[in-house]
Coordinates of C-alpha atoms in Angstrom, one line a residue:
M1 CA -21.7 16.3 -63.6
R2 CA -19.2 13.5 -63.8
N3 CA -19.7 10.8 -66.7
T4 CA -19.9 7.7 -64.8
S5 CA -20.0 5.5 -67.5
R6 CA -16.8 7.0 -69.0
T7 CA -15.1 6.8 -65.5
S8 CA -16.0 3.2 -65.2
A9 CA -14.4 2.6 -68.6
I10 CA -11.3 4.3 -67.9
L11 CA -11.0 2.7 -64.6
K12 CA -11.4 -0.6 -66.3
S13 CA -8.7 0.6 -68.7
G14 CA -6.5 1.2 -65.9
L15 CA -7.0 -2.2 -64.5
A16 CA -6.2 -3.6 -67.6
F17 CA -2.7 -1.8 -67.7
S18 CA -2.0 -2.7 -64.2
T19 CA -2.5 -6.3 -64.8
L20 CA -1.7 -6.4 -68.4
L21 CA -4.9 -7.5 -69.5
C22 CA -6.6 -6.4 -72.6
F23 CA -9.3 -7.2 -75.3
P24 CA -9.4 -10.3 -77.8
Q25 CA -8.2 -10.0 -81.4
T26 CA -5.7 -10.8 -84.4
S27 CA -5.0 -13.6 -86.7
F28 CA -2.7 -16.8 -86.3
A29 CA 1.1 -16.4 -87.2
N30 CA 1.2 -12.6 -88.3
E31 CA 2.2 -9.5 -86.7
T32 CA -0.5 -7.8 -84.5
D33 CA -3.3 -6.0 -86.5
L34 CA -2.5 -2.2 -86.7
D35 CA -6.1 -1.3 -85.2
D36 CA -5.6 -3.6 -82.1
I37 CA -5.0 -2.7 -78.6
I38 CA -1.9 -4.1 -76.9
I39 CA -0.5 -3.5 -73.6
I40 CA 2.6 -5.8 -73.2
A41 CA 4.8 -3.4 -75.5
T42 CA 4.6 -0.4 -73.4
R43 CA 2.9 -1.4 -70.1
M44 CA -0.1 1.0 -71.2
E45 CA -2.9 0.4 -73.8
T46 CA -1.5 1.3 -77.0
E47 CA -2.6 0.9 -80.6
A48 CA -0.7 -1.6 -82.2
G49 CA 0.1 0.4 -85.3
K50 CA 1.8 2.8 -83.0
V51 CA 4.4 0.3 -81.5
G52 CA 7.9 0.1 -82.8
S53 CA 8.7 -3.4 -81.4
T54 CA 7.6 -6.7 -83.0
T55 CA 4.6 -8.0 -81.4
H56 CA 2.2 -10.9 -81.7
V57 CA -1.3 -11.5 -80.3
V58 CA -2.8 -14.9 -80.0
T59 CA -6.6 -15.2 -79.2
E60 CA -8.7 -17.9 -77.5
E61 CA -10.2 -18.6 -81.0
D62 CA -6.6 -19.2 -82.3
L63 CA -5.9 -21.8 -79.7
K64 CA -9.2 -23.7 -80.3
E65 CA -8.5 -23.7 -84.2
G66 CA -5.0 -24.9 -83.5
G67 CA -5.6 -27.7 -81.4
A68 CA -2.9 -27.1 -78.8
T69 CA -3.1 -28.8 -75.5
F70 CA -0.1 -26.6 -73.9
V71 CA 0.6 -23.0 -74.5
S72 CA 4.2 -23.8 -75.8
E73 CA 2.7 -26.0 -78.3
Y74 CA 1.0 -22.9 -80.2
L75 CA 3.8 -20.5 -79.6
T76 CA 6.1 -22.7 -81.9
K77 CA 3.7 -21.9 -84.9
L78 CA 4.7 -18.2 -84.4
P79 CA 7.7 -16.7 -86.3
G80 CA 10.9 -16.7 -84.2
I81 CA 9.8 -19.0 -81.5
S82 CA 11.0 -22.6 -81.1
F83 CA 10.5 -25.3 -78.4
S84 CA 12.3 -28.5 -77.5
Q85 CA 11.4 -31.1 -74.9
N86 CA 13.1 -34.1 -73.1
G87 CA 10.3 -36.4 -74.3
G88 CA 6.4 -36.0 -74.2
A89 CA 4.0 -33.9 -72.3
G90 CA 5.1 -32.3 -69.0
K91 CA 8.9 -33.2 -69.5
A92 CA 11.3 -30.5 -69.0
S93 CA 11.3 -28.0 -71.9
S94 CA 12.9 -24.8 -73.2
L95 CA 11.2 -22.1 -75.3
R96 CA 13.5 -20.1 -77.4
M97 CA 12.8 -16.6 -79.0
R98 CA 14.9 -15.5 -81.7
G99 CA 17.4 -18.0 -80.6
L100 CA 17.6 -16.9 -76.9
S101 CA 16.5 -19.6 -74.4
N102 CA 13.8 -19.6 -71.7
Y103 CA 15.8 -17.9 -69.2
Y104 CA 16.2 -14.9 -71.3
I105 CA 12.4 -14.4 -71.8
K106 CA 10.2 -13.0 -68.9
V107 CA 6.8 -14.8 -68.9
F108 CA 3.8 -13.6 -66.9
V109 CA 0.3 -15.0 -66.2
D110 CA -2.2 -12.4 -65.6
G111 CA 0.4 -10.0 -64.7
I112 CA 2.5 -12.6 -62.4
D113 CA 5.9 -13.5 -62.9
I114 CA 5.9 -17.1 -63.3
S115 CA 9.6 -17.7 -63.5
D116 CA 11.0 -20.6 -61.1
P117 CA 13.7 -19.1 -58.8
S118 CA 14.6 -22.7 -57.9
S119 CA 15.4 -23.6 -61.4
P120 CA 19.2 -23.6 -62.2
Q121 CA 18.8 -20.6 -64.6
V122 CA 15.5 -18.8 -63.5
E123 CA 12.9 -19.6 -66.1
A124 CA 9.2 -20.3 -66.6
R125 CA 8.4 -24.1 -66.9
L126 CA 5.8 -23.6 -69.7
E127 CA 5.7 -27.5 -70.0
H128 CA 2.8 -27.3 -67.4
M129 CA 0.8 -24.3 -68.7
L130 CA -2.2 -25.7 -70.2
V131 CA -4.6 -23.8 -72.6
N132 CA -7.9 -24.3 -71.6
D133 CA -8.5 -21.0 -69.4
V134 CA -6.3 -19.0 -71.6
E135 CA -8.2 -16.0 -73.3
R136 CA -5.2 -14.1 -74.9
I137 CA -1.6 -14.3 -75.2
E138 CA 0.7 -11.1 -76.1
I139 CA 4.3 -11.6 -77.2
L140 CA 7.0 -8.8 -77.3
K141 CA 10.1 -9.4 -78.9
G142 CA 13.6 -7.9 -78.2
S143 CA 15.6 -6.6 -75.3
Q144 CA 12.9 -5.2 -72.8
S145 CA 14.9 -4.9 -69.6
A146 CA 14.3 -1.2 -69.6
L147 CA 10.5 -1.8 -68.8
Y148 CA 10.6 -5.3 -67.2
G149 CA 14.0 -5.5 -65.7
G150 CA 16.7 -8.5 -65.8
Q151 CA 15.7 -11.7 -67.8
A152 CA 13.8 -9.8 -70.5
V153 CA 16.6 -9.9 -72.7
G154 CA 15.0 -11.9 -75.6
G155 CA 11.5 -10.6 -75.1
V156 CA 8.3 -10.8 -72.9
I157 CA 5.2 -13.2 -73.0
N158 CA 2.0 -12.5 -71.2
I159 CA -0.6 -15.2 -70.8
I160 CA -4.1 -13.7 -70.0
T161 CA -6.6 -16.2 -68.4
K162 CA -10.3 -15.9 -69.0
S163 CA -12.4 -13.2 -67.5
A164 CA -16.0 -12.7 -67.1
E165 CA -18.1 -10.9 -69.6
P166 CA -20.4 -8.1 -68.2
G167 CA -23.8 -9.0 -67.1
L168 CA -23.6 -12.7 -67.9
V169 CA -23.2 -16.0 -66.0
K170 CA -21.4 -18.5 -67.9
H171 CA -20.3 -22.3 -67.7
S172 CA -18.1 -23.9 -70.0
G173 CA -16.5 -27.3 -70.1
M174 CA -14.4 -29.6 -72.5
F175 CA -13.5 -33.5 -72.7
E176 CA -11.0 -35.0 -74.9
A177 CA -9.4 -38.6 -75.2
G178 CA -6.9 -40.1 -77.5
S179 CA -3.7 -41.6 -78.3
Y180 CA -1.0 -42.6 -75.4
G181 CA -4.1 -43.1 -73.1
T182 CA -4.6 -39.3 -72.9
V183 CA -7.3 -37.6 -71.2
N184 CA -7.9 -33.8 -71.1
A185 CA -10.9 -31.9 -69.3
S186 CA -11.9 -28.6 -67.9
Y187 CA -14.7 -26.8 -66.4
G188 CA -15.1 -23.0 -66.2
F189 CA -17.4 -20.8 -64.5
K190 CA -17.7 -16.7 -65.1
A191 CA -19.9 -14.2 -63.6
A192 CA -20.2 -10.7 -63.8
A193 CA -22.6 -7.9 -62.1
E194 CA -22.4 -4.1 -62.1
M195 CA -19.4 -3.9 -59.7
A196 CA -17.9 -7.1 -59.5
D197 CA -16.8 -10.1 -61.6
I198 CA -15.3 -13.5 -61.1
A199 CA -13.8 -16.3 -63.2
V200 CA -12.8 -19.8 -61.9
N201 CA -11.3 -22.7 -63.9
I202 CA -10.2 -26.1 -63.2
Q203 CA -8.3 -28.2 -65.6
R204 CA -7.3 -32.0 -65.7
F205 CA -4.7 -33.5 -67.9
Q206 CA -3.3 -37.2 -67.7
T207 CA -1.4 -39.2 -70.5
D208 CA 0.4 -42.7 -70.3
G209 CA 3.0 -41.3 -72.6
F210 CA 5.7 -43.0 -74.1
S211 CA 9.6 -43.6 -73.4
A212 CA 11.3 -40.2 -73.1
V213 CA 14.6 -41.6 -74.0
S214 CA 14.9 -43.2 -77.5
P215 CA 15.1 -47.0 -76.8
N216 CA 17.5 -47.8 -79.6
G217 CA 16.8 -51.4 -79.1
R218 CA 16.7 -51.4 -75.3
P219 CA 14.0 -52.3 -73.1
A220 CA 11.9 -49.3 -72.3
D221 CA 8.9 -48.2 -70.3
D222 CA 6.2 -45.3 -71.0
D223 CA 6.8 -42.1 -69.1
G224 CA 3.4 -40.6 -68.1
Y225 CA 2.3 -37.1 -66.7
E226 CA -0.6 -35.7 -64.9
N227 CA -1.7 -32.2 -64.1
T228 CA -4.3 -30.6 -62.0
T229 CA -4.6 -26.9 -62.6
L230 CA -6.9 -24.3 -60.8
S231 CA -7.2 -20.7 -61.3
A232 CA -9.2 -17.8 -60.4
K233 CA -9.5 -13.9 -61.1
G234 CA -11.9 -11.4 -60.1
S235 CA -12.4 -7.6 -59.4
F236 CA -14.6 -5.2 -57.5
D237 CA -15.3 -1.5 -58.2
A238 CA -15.3 0.0 -54.7
T239 CA -16.2 3.4 -56.1
E240 CA -16.2 5.1 -59.5
S241 CA -12.5 5.6 -59.4
F242 CA -11.2 2.7 -56.9
N243 CA -10.7 -0.9 -58.2
L244 CA -9.6 -3.9 -56.1
Y245 CA -8.6 -7.1 -58.2
F246 CA -7.0 -10.6 -57.4
S247 CA -5.7 -13.6 -59.6
A248 CA -4.4 -16.9 -58.5
R249 CA -3.2 -20.1 -59.9
S250 CA -2.3 -23.5 -58.7
V251 CA -0.4 -26.4 -60.5
E252 CA 0.1 -29.9 -59.4
G253 CA 1.5 -32.6 -61.4
T254 CA 3.5 -35.6 -61.6
S255 CA 6.0 -36.3 -64.5
E256 CA 7.7 -39.6 -65.0
Y257 CA 11.2 -39.6 -66.7
D258 CA 14.0 -41.7 -67.7
G259 CA 17.1 -41.3 -65.3
G260 CA 20.6 -41.6 -66.4
N261 CA 19.6 -41.9 -69.9
D262 CA 18.1 -45.3 -69.4
P263 CA 14.9 -46.0 -71.2
A264 CA 13.8 -48.5 -68.6
A265 CA 14.7 -46.5 -65.6
N266 CA 11.5 -45.1 -64.2
K267 CA 12.0 -42.0 -62.2
E268 CA 9.4 -39.3 -61.4
V269 CA 9.3 -35.7 -60.1
D270 CA 6.3 -34.1 -58.2
V271 CA 5.7 -30.5 -59.2
T272 CA 3.7 -27.8 -57.6
Q273 CA 3.4 -24.2 -58.6
H274 CA 1.3 -21.7 -56.5
F275 CA 1.1 -18.0 -57.3
G276 CA -1.3 -15.0 -56.8
K277 CA -1.5 -11.4 -56.9
V278 CA -3.7 -8.6 -55.3
G279 CA -3.9 -5.2 -56.1
A280 CA -5.7 -1.8 -56.2
N281 CA -6.3 0.5 -58.9
Y282 CA -7.1 4.3 -58.7
L283 CA -8.1 6.9 -61.4
W284 CA -7.3 10.6 -60.4
L285 CA -5.9 14.0 -61.6
D286 CA -9.1 14.6 -63.6
E287 CA -9.0 11.1 -65.0
S288 CA -5.9 11.3 -66.8
M289 CA -3.6 9.4 -64.1
T290 CA -4.1 5.8 -63.4
T291 CA -2.2 4.6 -60.2
D292 CA -1.9 0.7 -59.3
A293 CA -0.4 -0.9 -56.4
S294 CA 0.1 -4.7 -56.2
V295 CA 1.9 -7.6 -54.2
Q296 CA 2.4 -11.0 -55.7
L297 CA 3.5 -14.1 -54.1
S298 CA 4.7 -17.5 -55.8
D299 CA 6.1 -20.8 -54.6
F300 CA 7.6 -23.6 -56.6
T301 CA 8.5 -27.0 -55.8
R302 CA 10.1 -30.1 -57.6
D303 CA 10.4 -33.2 -55.6
Y304 CA 12.3 -36.0 -57.3
S305 CA 12.2 -39.6 -56.5
S306 CA 15.9 -39.6 -56.5
G307 CA 15.8 -37.5 -53.2
Y308 CA 16.6 -34.1 -54.7
L309 CA 14.3 -31.3 -53.7
A310 CA 14.1 -28.0 -55.4
K311 CA 12.1 -25.4 -53.7
G312 CA 11.9 -21.7 -54.2
N313 CA 9.6 -18.6 -53.6
R314 CA 9.2 -14.9 -54.5
I315 CA 7.6 -11.9 -53.1
K316 CA 7.2 -9.1 -55.3
L317 CA 5.7 -5.4 -54.8
E318 CA 4.8 -3.1 -57.5
L319 CA 3.7 0.5 -58.0
L320 CA 2.6 1.7 -61.7
N321 CA 1.6 4.9 -62.9
D322 CA 0.1 5.8 -66.4
W323 CA -0.3 9.6 -66.9
D324 CA -2.2 10.8 -70.2
A325 CA -0.7 14.3 -70.5
G326 CA -2.7 15.1 -73.8
E327 CA -3.2 13.9 -77.2
S328 CA 0.5 13.6 -78.4
F329 CA 2.1 12.5 -75.1
R330 CA 1.9 9.9 -72.5
L331 CA 4.1 9.1 -69.7
N332 CA 4.3 6.0 -67.6
F333 CA 6.7 5.4 -64.5
G334 CA 6.9 3.0 -61.4
G335 CA 9.0 0.7 -59.3
D336 CA 9.1 -2.6 -58.0
W337 CA 10.9 -4.8 -55.3
S338 CA 11.3 -8.5 -55.4
R339 CA 12.9 -11.0 -53.1
E340 CA 13.8 -14.5 -54.1
N341 CA 14.5 -17.5 -51.7
V342 CA 15.9 -20.8 -52.5
K343 CA 15.8 -23.8 -50.1
G344 CA 19.2 -24.9 -49.0
Q345 CA 20.9 -21.6 -49.7
D346 CA 21.4 -18.9 -47.2
Q347 CA 21.6 -16.1 -49.5
V348 CA 18.5 -14.2 -50.7
I349 CA 18.2 -12.3 -54.1
D350 CA 16.9 -8.6 -53.6
V351 CA 16.3 -6.6 -56.7
A352 CA 14.7 -3.1 -56.6
G353 CA 14.0 -1.1 -59.8
G354 CA 12.5 2.0 -61.0
F355 CA 11.5 3.0 -64.8
V356 CA 9.9 5.9 -66.7
Q357 CA 8.8 5.8 -70.2
A358 CA 7.5 8.6 -72.5
L359 CA 5.5 7.9 -75.6
W360 CA 5.3 10.9 -78.2
N361 CA 3.1 11.2 -81.3
P362 CA 4.5 14.5 -83.0
V363 CA 2.7 14.0 -86.1
E364 CA -0.1 11.6 -86.9
A365 CA 2.1 9.0 -89.0
L366 CA 5.0 9.1 -86.4
N367 CA 5.1 7.4 -82.9
V368 CA 8.1 7.2 -80.9
S369 CA 9.0 5.9 -77.4
G370 CA 12.0 6.0 -75.1
S371 CA 12.5 4.3 -71.7
V372 CA 15.1 3.9 -69.0
R373 CA 15.3 1.7 -66.0
L374 CA 17.6 1.5 -63.0
D375 CA 18.0 -1.7 -61.0
E376 CA 19.7 -2.3 -57.9
H377 CA 20.7 -5.9 -57.4
N378 CA 21.8 -6.8 -53.7
A379 CA 24.8 -8.9 -55.3
Y380 CA 25.9 -6.6 -58.0
G381 CA 24.9 -3.0 -57.5
S382 CA 23.2 -0.9 -60.0
Y383 CA 22.7 -1.4 -63.6
L384 CA 21.0 1.1 -66.1
T385 CA 19.0 -0.1 -69.2
G386 CA 17.3 1.7 -72.0
R387 CA 15.1 1.2 -74.9
G388 CA 13.6 3.4 -77.8
T389 CA 11.2 2.5 -80.6
L390 CA 9.7 4.1 -83.7
S391 CA 6.7 3.5 -85.6
Y392 CA 6.1 5.4 -88.9
Q393 CA 3.1 5.0 -91.2
V394 CA 4.8 5.1 -94.7
S395 CA 1.2 5.3 -96.6
E396 CA -2.0 3.8 -96.0
G397 CA -1.5 0.1 -95.3
M398 CA 2.3 0.2 -95.1
R399 CA 4.4 0.9 -91.7
F400 CA 7.9 0.9 -90.7
R401 CA 9.0 0.0 -87.1
S402 CA 12.4 -0.3 -85.3
S403 CA 13.4 -0.6 -81.8
L404 CA 16.8 -0.5 -80.1
G405 CA 17.4 -1.6 -76.4
N406 CA 20.0 -3.3 -74.1
G407 CA 19.5 -5.7 -71.4
F408 CA 21.1 -7.9 -68.6
R409 CA 20.7 -11.1 -66.9
A410 CA 22.0 -11.4 -63.3
P411 CA 23.0 -15.0 -62.2
S412 CA 20.5 -16.9 -60.6
S413 CA 20.8 -18.2 -57.0
Y414 CA 21.8 -21.7 -58.2
E415 CA 24.4 -20.4 -60.5
L416 CA 26.0 -18.2 -57.7
Y417 CA 25.4 -20.3 -54.5
D418 CA 24.9 -24.2 -55.2
S419 CA 27.5 -26.2 -53.4
Y420 CA 28.6 -28.1 -56.5
S421 CA 27.7 -26.0 -59.6
G422 CA 27.7 -22.4 -58.4
N423 CA 30.4 -19.9 -58.7
P424 CA 29.9 -16.6 -56.6
D425 CA 32.4 -14.8 -58.8
F426 CA 30.1 -14.8 -61.8
E427 CA 29.1 -11.6 -63.5
P428 CA 25.8 -10.4 -65.0
E429 CA 25.4 -11.2 -68.8
T430 CA 24.9 -8.1 -70.7
S431 CA 23.2 -7.6 -74.1
I432 CA 22.2 -5.0 -76.8
S433 CA 19.6 -6.0 -79.7
Y434 CA 17.9 -4.0 -82.4
D435 CA 15.1 -5.0 -85.1
I436 CA 13.6 -3.5 -88.0
G437 CA 10.4 -4.3 -90.0
I438 CA 7.7 -3.5 -92.4
D439 CA 4.1 -4.2 -92.3
Q440 CA 2.1 -4.1 -95.4
D441 CA -1.7 -4.6 -96.1
L442 CA -2.9 -5.4 -99.5
F443 CA -6.2 -5.7 -101.6
D444 CA -8.6 -4.0 -99.0
D445 CA -6.7 -5.6 -96.1
R446 CA -7.3 -9.1 -97.3
V447 CA -3.5 -9.8 -97.4
S448 CA -1.3 -8.9 -94.7
L449 CA 2.6 -9.2 -94.8
S450 CA 5.3 -8.7 -92.4
F451 CA 9.1 -8.7 -92.6
S452 CA 11.4 -8.3 -89.7
Y453 CA 15.2 -8.3 -89.3
F454 CA 16.6 -8.8 -85.7
H455 CA 20.2 -8.8 -84.2
I456 CA 21.0 -9.5 -80.8
L457 CA 24.4 -9.7 -79.1
T458 CA 25.1 -11.1 -75.7
N459 CA 28.3 -11.0 -73.7
D460 CA 29.9 -13.2 -71.0
L461 CA 27.3 -16.2 -71.3
I462 CA 27.0 -18.6 -68.4
I463 CA 26.6 -22.1 -69.6
N464 CA 26.6 -25.7 -68.0
D465 CA 29.3 -27.7 -68.9
P466 CA 27.9 -31.3 -69.9
A467 CA 31.2 -33.0 -69.0
T468 CA 31.4 -31.6 -65.4
Y469 CA 27.8 -30.3 -64.9
K470 CA 29.1 -27.2 -63.6
Y471 CA 28.4 -23.6 -64.6
E472 CA 31.0 -21.6 -66.3
Q473 CA 31.1 -17.9 -67.8
I474 CA 32.5 -17.6 -71.3
A475 CA 34.1 -14.3 -72.4
G476 CA 33.3 -12.8 -75.5
T477 CA 30.1 -12.1 -77.6
S478 CA 27.4 -14.6 -78.7
R479 CA 25.4 -13.4 -81.6
S480 CA 21.7 -14.3 -82.7
Q481 CA 20.5 -12.6 -86.0
G482 CA 18.1 -13.5 -88.6
A483 CA 14.7 -12.7 -90.3
E484 CA 11.1 -13.5 -89.8
V485 CA 8.6 -13.3 -92.8
S486 CA 4.9 -13.9 -92.3
A487 CA 1.5 -13.7 -94.3
V488 CA -2.0 -13.9 -93.8
W489 CA -4.4 -14.3 -96.9
D490 CA -8.1 -14.0 -96.5
F491 CA -9.2 -15.6 -99.8
S492 CA -12.9 -15.5 -99.0
A493 CA -15.3 -15.3 -96.3
N494 CA -14.9 -19.1 -95.4
L495 CA -11.4 -19.8 -96.5
S496 CA -7.9 -18.4 -95.4
F497 CA -4.2 -19.2 -95.5
N498 CA -1.3 -18.3 -93.5
G499 CA 2.5 -18.8 -93.6
A500 CA 5.6 -17.8 -91.6
Y501 CA 9.5 -18.5 -92.2
T502 CA 12.4 -17.8 -89.7
Y503 CA 15.9 -18.0 -90.6
T504 CA 18.1 -17.8 -87.1
W505 CA 21.9 -17.8 -87.1
A506 CA 22.9 -18.1 -83.6
V507 CA 26.6 -18.6 -82.6
G508 CA 28.7 -18.4 -79.3
P509 CA 32.0 -16.6 -78.9
D510 CA 33.7 -19.5 -80.6
R511 CA 31.4 -18.9 -83.8
K512 CA 30.1 -22.3 -83.4
R513 CA 26.1 -22.7 -83.6
L514 CA 24.2 -22.8 -80.4
E515 CA 22.6 -25.9 -79.6
R516 CA 18.8 -26.5 -80.4
V517 CA 18.2 -23.4 -82.3
P518 CA 16.6 -24.3 -85.8
L519 CA 18.2 -22.6 -88.6
H520 CA 15.2 -22.9 -90.8
D521 CA 11.5 -22.9 -89.5
V522 CA 8.7 -22.8 -91.7
N523 CA 5.0 -23.0 -90.5
L524 CA 2.0 -23.2 -93.1
G525 CA -1.6 -23.1 -92.2
M526 CA -5.4 -23.2 -93.8
A527 CA -8.9 -22.5 -92.3
Y528 CA -11.9 -23.6 -94.3
K529 CA -15.4 -23.4 -93.4
P530 CA -17.3 -25.1 -96.2
I531 CA -20.7 -24.8 -94.4
D532 CA -21.6 -22.6 -91.2
V533 CA -21.4 -25.7 -88.7
L534 CA -18.2 -27.5 -90.0
A535 CA -14.7 -25.9 -89.7
L536 CA -11.4 -27.6 -90.9
N537 CA -7.9 -26.5 -90.0
L538 CA -4.9 -27.8 -91.4
D539 CA -1.3 -26.8 -90.4
A540 CA 2.4 -28.0 -91.4
S541 CA 5.7 -27.3 -90.1
Y542 CA 9.2 -27.9 -91.5
V543 CA 12.1 -27.6 -89.3
S544 CA 15.9 -28.1 -90.1
G545 CA 19.4 -27.2 -89.2
I546 CA 19.1 -28.0 -85.2
E547 CA 22.5 -28.6 -83.8
D548 CA 22.8 -31.0 -80.8
E549 CA 25.6 -33.5 -80.6
G550 CA 25.8 -32.9 -84.5
E551 CA 23.0 -31.9 -86.7
L552 CA 19.6 -33.6 -86.2
D553 CA 17.5 -34.7 -89.2
A554 CA 15.1 -32.3 -90.7
F555 CA 11.2 -33.0 -90.0
L556 CA 8.1 -32.2 -91.5
L557 CA 4.9 -32.4 -89.4
V558 CA 1.4 -32.1 -90.6
N559 CA -1.6 -31.7 -88.1
V560 CA -5.5 -31.5 -89.0
K561 CA -8.5 -30.5 -86.8
A562 CA -12.2 -31.0 -88.0
S563 CA -14.9 -29.3 -85.8
Y564 CA -18.8 -29.8 -85.8
Q565 CA -21.1 -27.2 -84.2
H566 CA -24.0 -29.1 -83.0
N567 CA -25.7 -26.0 -82.0
E568 CA -24.6 -22.7 -80.3
N569 CA -23.9 -24.4 -77.1
L570 CA -22.0 -27.6 -78.2
T571 CA -19.2 -28.6 -80.6
F572 CA -17.7 -32.0 -81.4
Y573 CA -14.2 -32.2 -83.0
V574 CA -11.5 -34.7 -84.1
R575 CA -8.0 -33.8 -84.5
G576 CA -4.7 -35.7 -85.8
E577 CA -1.1 -34.7 -85.2
N578 CA 1.9 -35.9 -86.9
L579 CA -0.3 -37.4 -89.9
L580 CA 3.0 -38.5 -91.7
D581 CA 4.1 -40.4 -88.6
Q582 CA 7.5 -38.7 -88.6
D583 CA 10.3 -40.2 -86.3
Y584 CA 12.1 -37.0 -85.5
E585 CA 13.8 -35.5 -82.5
R586 CA 14.1 -31.7 -81.4
I587 CA 16.8 -33.0 -78.8
D588 CA 19.4 -35.6 -79.3
N589 CA 18.2 -39.1 -78.1
Y590 CA 14.8 -37.8 -76.8
Q591 CA 11.6 -39.1 -78.6
T592 CA 8.6 -37.1 -79.8
P593 CA 5.0 -38.2 -80.4
G594 CA 4.3 -40.3 -83.5
L595 CA 0.8 -40.2 -85.3
S596 CA -1.8 -39.3 -82.7
V597 CA -5.4 -38.9 -82.9
Y598 CA -7.9 -37.3 -80.3
A599 CA -11.7 -36.8 -80.1
G600 CA -13.5 -34.3 -77.8
L601 CA -16.3 -31.9 -77.3
S602 CA -16.6 -28.4 -75.8
A603 CA -19.8 -26.9 -74.3
S604 CA -21.0 -23.8 -73.0
F605 CA -24.3 -22.2 -71.5

């Protein structure tokens, strides 16, 4: 007789694999705990201790304790990740991983590729990604083109939104107000029955902001921002072995900015992002094979008050398979096809690809994986990528890991076909990267240490010439190499410390340092709970060695958050950012927030 509870569990596991969803865990600013389950690293559920690549996991609790409003704010607390922005909330931004910019990082929300095809260099616009509906974030570093195709040269980020808990109906909400006329609010509803579940969230953020461009004695106006985000996801067990699911997200916002480097030039851009995914998941072959088929659609618009309109869309079809061939061997394989359209350009970008990956556990302490992918691009033909990883448990509490992979980034539609900036003769950028690392747990797992060394070589960079605003391809090899060190110390049941340091040496073919990549990046944190109902969180970051029209001044940021849990349903909090009121820049001539204070409450029932 079939074990229906086991079948349902396996099917839900397969659904998690297909949409890159999984279970909450882990601690701030450290490599993933070895007992955790992680999906992004192999596109199937895998114990983190068996993964050779460098990974991080951020939980909903981490986001709450960290006091972040946007996903990008929290990610900068992790080793190897930095962020720069043209002013305050909602302004154009760039997230960097190990020295590589946004357009080398693949970003998903619930398994949906959220990169904007109308961007000059196709990239995810994380300046619009609020955290209030986020349950978990998985980060995978290094070249991952063999699993995820082009663009995944520097790494992959998957953002997982909140899902319903079995057998529960739950309402949740938060409200916050503070400096710069900022108001942030959200409401969420989750419900799950035996065969179906659904989760819906609405978020609203608005701020008066401050002048994006540094006034330097000139007249200036505030540059505000507003954002309304709706999201929903759900699933239905049609049978014991067949599941249907969907996810959708809509973002509408308006961001003011300073045109022409004039702090008083009041311009604005209206932003809309709509994307969704539907799929089916089937468990078969004596419950050893999970097959998933899905389609995703996305549409992006940026409408500038200057009259410029950027609009792009994407359709993607995907088929994934996960085969558990036995205790020591697993195989997953699949294929996808996508088409990107950009308004004002006759040409479309079509890419079809297929991959296969094997995971082998020959002895208990050793896990190896190998993957290969072939992509067919309608402008460039075929490109083959590969990746190999190794994880070895040296002793109890100590693990060695390493990965090696190559990647490519095809030029965007804008880079190729824009009437002014484009060049149809551009060739794909290619890369190779490797990293090695050691994870060590000490003192009954109360102390966790991690070290990673990384080295990334990228050939034939495509950059924008600031003198002409045209794109050009630079022959030669760019290099980004460095080290990441992180630690977590659970001093007692109510007191813990964490820290991370990253050194990044990123240079172009001319051996000049790449702009906006910090040379030194230090993050420190403390979490203290003096009594059950009171929690204090303190974090500090020190950044130096940013090149941007010369070297920018180093800066030290200190943030604090205090939370009081009135009862199991209601929590009040107050938080302060940049307590030292540092006047600093991440981009030359663009301002950042000064001393800011916010107060709010969160409730659930």
